Amino acid sequence: MKKRLLATGLATLLAGCGGDNVGDVSLGIFTLKDIKISSLQDEVVTGVTCHIASIEANLSLSDPSDSSISCRQTGDITPEMIAKIDKSSSGEVVFKKSKSIFFKTMKVRRIYDPKNQTLLYLSYTTKETEGSFKHSLSTVPLWGTQAYGAVTEETK
């Protein structure tokens, strides 16, 4: 009974997922790993949508750390939105998802580059694997948006 309860609890932890699942690609019949694709809309800069592809292993206590991210402008980006974001060089976490019961987490961090008027979205895992931390980067230029050129002293 305890083993069943533990297994159910682990499955619940591993199944927890943020964002909307938009794709699921099997890596073959001889593996329990799939590529899951989810979409994530930035809650502050609502004109940005990111798609994250990551490998998930069914019946495993830890998913692989590999992932990729691609972000695009999918709506208006206003100066008011840019005024609300963290402008420090480390930015802020806009998404996180547990990838293991052993404290491995995948995070997406938004960083603002005021010189180039670009939003950077960095996807990374918090646990070192095979000698390096896995990460992926995508950028969304503000060119052509209401926010472009509206950089004030407050947003620098």
mmCIF file of C-alpha atoms in Angstrom:
data_model
loop_
_atom_site.group_PDB
_atom_site.id
_atom_site.type_symbol
_atom_site.label_atom_id
_atom_site.label_comp_id
_atom_site.label_asym_id
_atom_site.label_seq_id
_atom_site.Cartn_x
_atom_site.Cartn_y
_atom_site.Cartn_z
ATOM 1 C CA MET A 1 0.000 0.000 0.000
ATOM 2 C CA LYS A 2 2.823 2.412 0.882
ATOM 3 C CA LYS A 3 4.586 1.662 -2.409
ATOM 4 C CA ARG A 4 1.403 2.352 -4.377
ATOM 5 C CA LEU A 5 0.876 5.650 -2.527
ATOM 6 C CA LEU A 6 4.507 6.648 -3.137
ATOM 7 C CA ALA A 7 4.246 5.747 -6.830
ATOM 8 C CA THR A 8 1.031 7.782 -7.171
ATOM 9 C CA GLY A 9 2.670 10.757 -5.457
ATOM 10 C CA LEU A 10 5.727 10.554 -7.728
ATOM 11 C CA ALA A 11 3.569 10.318 -10.831
ATOM 12 C CA THR A 12 1.645 13.395 -9.726
ATOM 13 C CA LEU A 13 4.874 15.356 -9.187
ATOM 14 C CA LEU A 14 6.260 14.336 -12.552
ATOM 15 C CA ALA A 15 3.020 15.021 -14.397
ATOM 16 C CA GLY A 16 2.779 18.607 -13.123
ATOM 17 C CA CYS A 17 3.331 20.866 -16.090
ATOM 18 C CA GLY A 18 2.928 24.558 -16.760
ATOM 19 C CA GLY A 19 1.971 25.970 -20.110
ATOM 20 C CA ASP A 20 -0.259 24.390 -22.726
ATOM 21 C CA ASN A 21 0.803 21.142 -24.365
ATOM 22 C CA VAL A 22 0.698 21.553 -28.145
ATOM 23 C CA GLY A 23 2.744 18.584 -29.361
ATOM 24 C CA ASP A 24 3.929 15.125 -28.368
ATOM 25 C CA VAL A 25 6.463 13.285 -30.520
ATOM 26 C CA SER A 26 7.424 9.683 -29.748
ATOM 27 C CA LEU A 27 11.109 8.805 -29.996
ATOM 28 C CA GLY A 28 10.271 5.248 -31.010
ATOM 29 C CA ILE A 29 8.806 2.039 -29.687
ATOM 30 C CA PHE A 30 12.028 0.960 -27.976
ATOM 31 C CA THR A 31 12.205 3.978 -25.671
ATOM 32 C CA LEU A 32 9.916 5.462 -23.063
ATOM 33 C CA LYS A 33 11.031 8.991 -23.952
ATOM 34 C CA ASP A 34 8.950 11.530 -25.848
ATOM 35 C CA ILE A 35 9.502 15.096 -26.982
ATOM 36 C CA LYS A 36 6.812 17.273 -25.424
ATOM 37 C CA ILE A 37 6.137 20.715 -26.904
ATOM 38 C CA SER A 38 4.357 23.312 -24.829
ATOM 39 C CA SER A 39 3.447 26.940 -25.363
ATOM 40 C CA LEU A 40 3.939 29.604 -22.762
ATOM 41 C CA GLN A 41 2.590 33.131 -22.944
ATOM 42 C CA ASP A 42 4.576 35.699 -20.992
ATOM 43 C CA GLU A 43 2.207 36.929 -18.252
ATOM 44 C CA VAL A 44 3.636 40.475 -18.208
ATOM 45 C CA VAL A 45 4.679 40.941 -21.841
ATOM 46 C CA THR A 46 1.535 39.297 -23.165
ATOM 47 C CA GLY A 47 2.519 39.871 -26.793
ATOM 48 C CA VAL A 48 5.216 37.170 -26.503
ATOM 49 C CA THR A 49 4.617 33.431 -26.826
ATOM 50 C CA CYS A 50 7.366 30.857 -26.303
ATOM 51 C CA HIS A 51 7.373 27.254 -27.433
ATOM 52 C CA ILE A 52 9.470 24.878 -25.369
ATOM 53 C CA ALA A 53 10.478 21.405 -26.540
ATOM 54 C CA SER A 54 11.810 19.046 -23.896
ATOM 55 C CA ILE A 55 12.365 15.333 -23.543
ATOM 56 C CA GLU A 56 10.216 13.592 -20.971
ATOM 57 C CA ALA A 57 10.772 10.026 -19.886
ATOM 58 C CA ASN A 58 7.706 8.054 -18.820
ATOM 59 C CA LEU A 59 8.195 5.928 -15.714
ATOM 60 C CA SER A 60 11.461 7.685 -14.849
ATOM 61 C CA LEU A 61 12.408 9.582 -11.710
ATOM 62 C CA SER A 62 14.256 12.210 -13.727
ATOM 63 C CA ASP A 63 13.675 13.700 -17.187
ATOM 64 C CA PRO A 64 16.672 14.515 -19.402
ATOM 65 C CA SER A 65 17.891 18.104 -19.155
ATOM 66 C CA ASP A 66 17.853 18.797 -22.890
ATOM 67 C CA SER A 67 15.354 21.401 -24.051
ATOM 68 C CA SER A 68 15.009 24.153 -26.612
ATOM 69 C CA ILE A 69 13.018 27.362 -26.669
ATOM 70 C CA SER A 70 11.721 29.604 -29.421
ATOM 71 C CA CYS A 71 9.895 32.850 -28.635
ATOM 72 C CA ARG A 72 8.085 35.183 -31.011
ATOM 73 C CA GLN A 73 5.971 38.301 -30.915
ATOM 74 C CA THR A 74 2.354 37.163 -31.204
ATOM 75 C CA GLY A 75 0.612 40.363 -30.118
ATOM 76 C CA ASP A 76 1.144 43.944 -29.025
ATOM 77 C CA ILE A 77 4.147 44.827 -26.883
ATOM 78 C CA THR A 78 3.677 48.184 -25.188
ATOM 79 C CA PRO A 79 5.983 50.515 -23.245
ATOM 80 C CA GLU A 80 3.806 49.859 -20.172
ATOM 81 C CA MET A 81 4.625 46.148 -20.368
ATOM 82 C CA ILE A 82 8.355 46.847 -20.609
ATOM 83 C CA ALA A 83 8.090 49.260 -17.659
ATOM 84 C CA LYS A 84 6.774 46.388 -15.474
ATOM 85 C CA ILE A 85 9.570 43.883 -16.098
ATOM 86 C CA ASP A 86 12.718 43.280 -14.043
ATOM 87 C CA LYS A 87 15.569 45.074 -15.791
ATOM 88 C CA SER A 88 18.450 43.608 -13.806
ATOM 89 C CA SER A 89 21.142 41.743 -15.743
ATOM 90 C CA SER A 90 19.836 38.420 -14.398
ATOM 91 C CA GLY A 91 16.217 39.192 -15.332
ATOM 92 C CA GLU A 92 13.366 37.218 -13.814
ATOM 93 C CA VAL A 93 11.961 33.694 -13.941
ATOM 94 C CA VAL A 94 8.736 33.590 -15.965
ATOM 95 C CA PHE A 95 8.230 29.802 -15.968
ATOM 96 C CA LYS A 96 9.501 26.778 -14.064
ATOM 97 C CA LYS A 97 8.789 23.077 -14.166
ATOM 98 C CA SER A 98 10.081 20.189 -12.069
ATOM 99 C CA LYS A 99 12.123 17.715 -14.110
ATOM 100 C CA SER A 100 13.024 15.315 -11.302
ATOM 101 C CA ILE A 101 12.217 14.366 -7.748
ATOM 102 C CA PHE A 102 15.913 15.087 -7.142
ATOM 103 C CA PHE A 103 15.628 18.903 -7.258
ATOM 104 C CA LYS A 104 16.221 19.388 -10.988
ATOM 105 C CA THR A 105 14.093 22.189 -12.413
ATOM 106 C CA MET A 106 13.745 23.654 -15.892
ATOM 107 C CA LYS A 107 13.332 27.429 -15.787
ATOM 108 C CA VAL A 108 12.692 30.138 -18.345
ATOM 109 C CA ARG A 109 14.120 33.528 -17.480
ATOM 110 C CA ARG A 110 13.280 36.837 -19.248
ATOM 111 C CA ILE A 111 16.176 39.291 -19.585
ATOM 112 C CA TYR A 112 15.889 42.764 -21.097
ATOM 113 C CA ASP A 113 18.643 44.140 -23.339
ATOM 114 C CA PRO A 114 17.961 47.915 -23.380
ATOM 115 C CA LYS A 115 20.832 48.775 -25.759
ATOM 116 C CA ASN A 116 19.428 46.524 -28.494
ATOM 117 C CA GLN A 117 15.812 46.830 -27.318
ATOM 118 C CA THR A 118 15.395 43.079 -27.238
ATOM 119 C CA LEU A 119 13.826 40.596 -24.837
ATOM 120 C CA LEU A 120 15.875 37.447 -24.237
ATOM 121 C CA TYR A 121 14.286 34.215 -23.024
ATOM 122 C CA LEU A 122 16.749 31.734 -21.526
ATOM 123 C CA SER A 123 15.678 28.138 -20.865
ATOM 124 C CA TYR A 124 17.944 26.156 -18.520
ATOM 125 C CA THR A 125 18.051 23.374 -15.962
ATOM 126 C CA THR A 126 19.236 23.886 -12.413
ATOM 127 C CA LYS A 127 21.193 20.661 -12.083
ATOM 128 C CA GLU A 128 24.455 19.946 -13.852
ATOM 129 C CA THR A 129 24.353 16.953 -16.197
ATOM 130 C CA GLU A 130 27.275 15.363 -18.025
ATOM 131 C CA GLY A 131 29.662 18.174 -17.093
ATOM 132 C CA SER A 132 27.538 21.125 -18.170
ATOM 133 C CA PHE A 133 24.289 22.902 -17.519
ATOM 134 C CA LYS A 134 21.892 22.563 -20.455
ATOM 135 C CA HIS A 135 20.439 25.799 -21.812
ATOM 136 C CA SER A 136 18.808 27.390 -24.850
ATOM 137 C CA LEU A 137 18.227 31.042 -25.813
ATOM 138 C CA SER A 138 15.634 32.866 -27.904
ATOM 139 C CA THR A 139 15.245 36.583 -28.544
ATOM 140 C CA VAL A 140 12.306 38.850 -29.326
ATOM 141 C CA PRO A 141 13.330 42.220 -30.790
ATOM 142 C CA LEU A 142 11.088 45.156 -29.947
ATOM 143 C CA TRP A 143 11.560 46.607 -33.443
ATOM 144 C CA GLY A 144 8.169 47.328 -34.988
ATOM 145 C CA THR A 145 6.331 47.330 -31.636
ATOM 146 C CA GLN A 146 4.885 50.232 -29.667
ATOM 147 C CA ALA A 147 7.665 49.688 -27.107
ATOM 148 C CA TYR A 148 10.495 50.260 -29.605
ATOM 149 C CA GLY A 149 12.083 53.649 -29.119
ATOM 150 C CA ALA A 150 10.018 54.306 -26.009
ATOM 151 C CA VAL A 151 12.961 53.526 -23.731
ATOM 152 C CA THR A 152 12.935 56.035 -20.887
ATOM 153 C CA GLU A 153 15.294 56.610 -17.996
ATOM 154 C CA GLU A 154 12.989 54.371 -15.946
ATOM 155 C CA THR A 155 13.402 51.421 -18.309
ATOM 156 C CA LYS A 156 17.178 51.724 -18.786
#
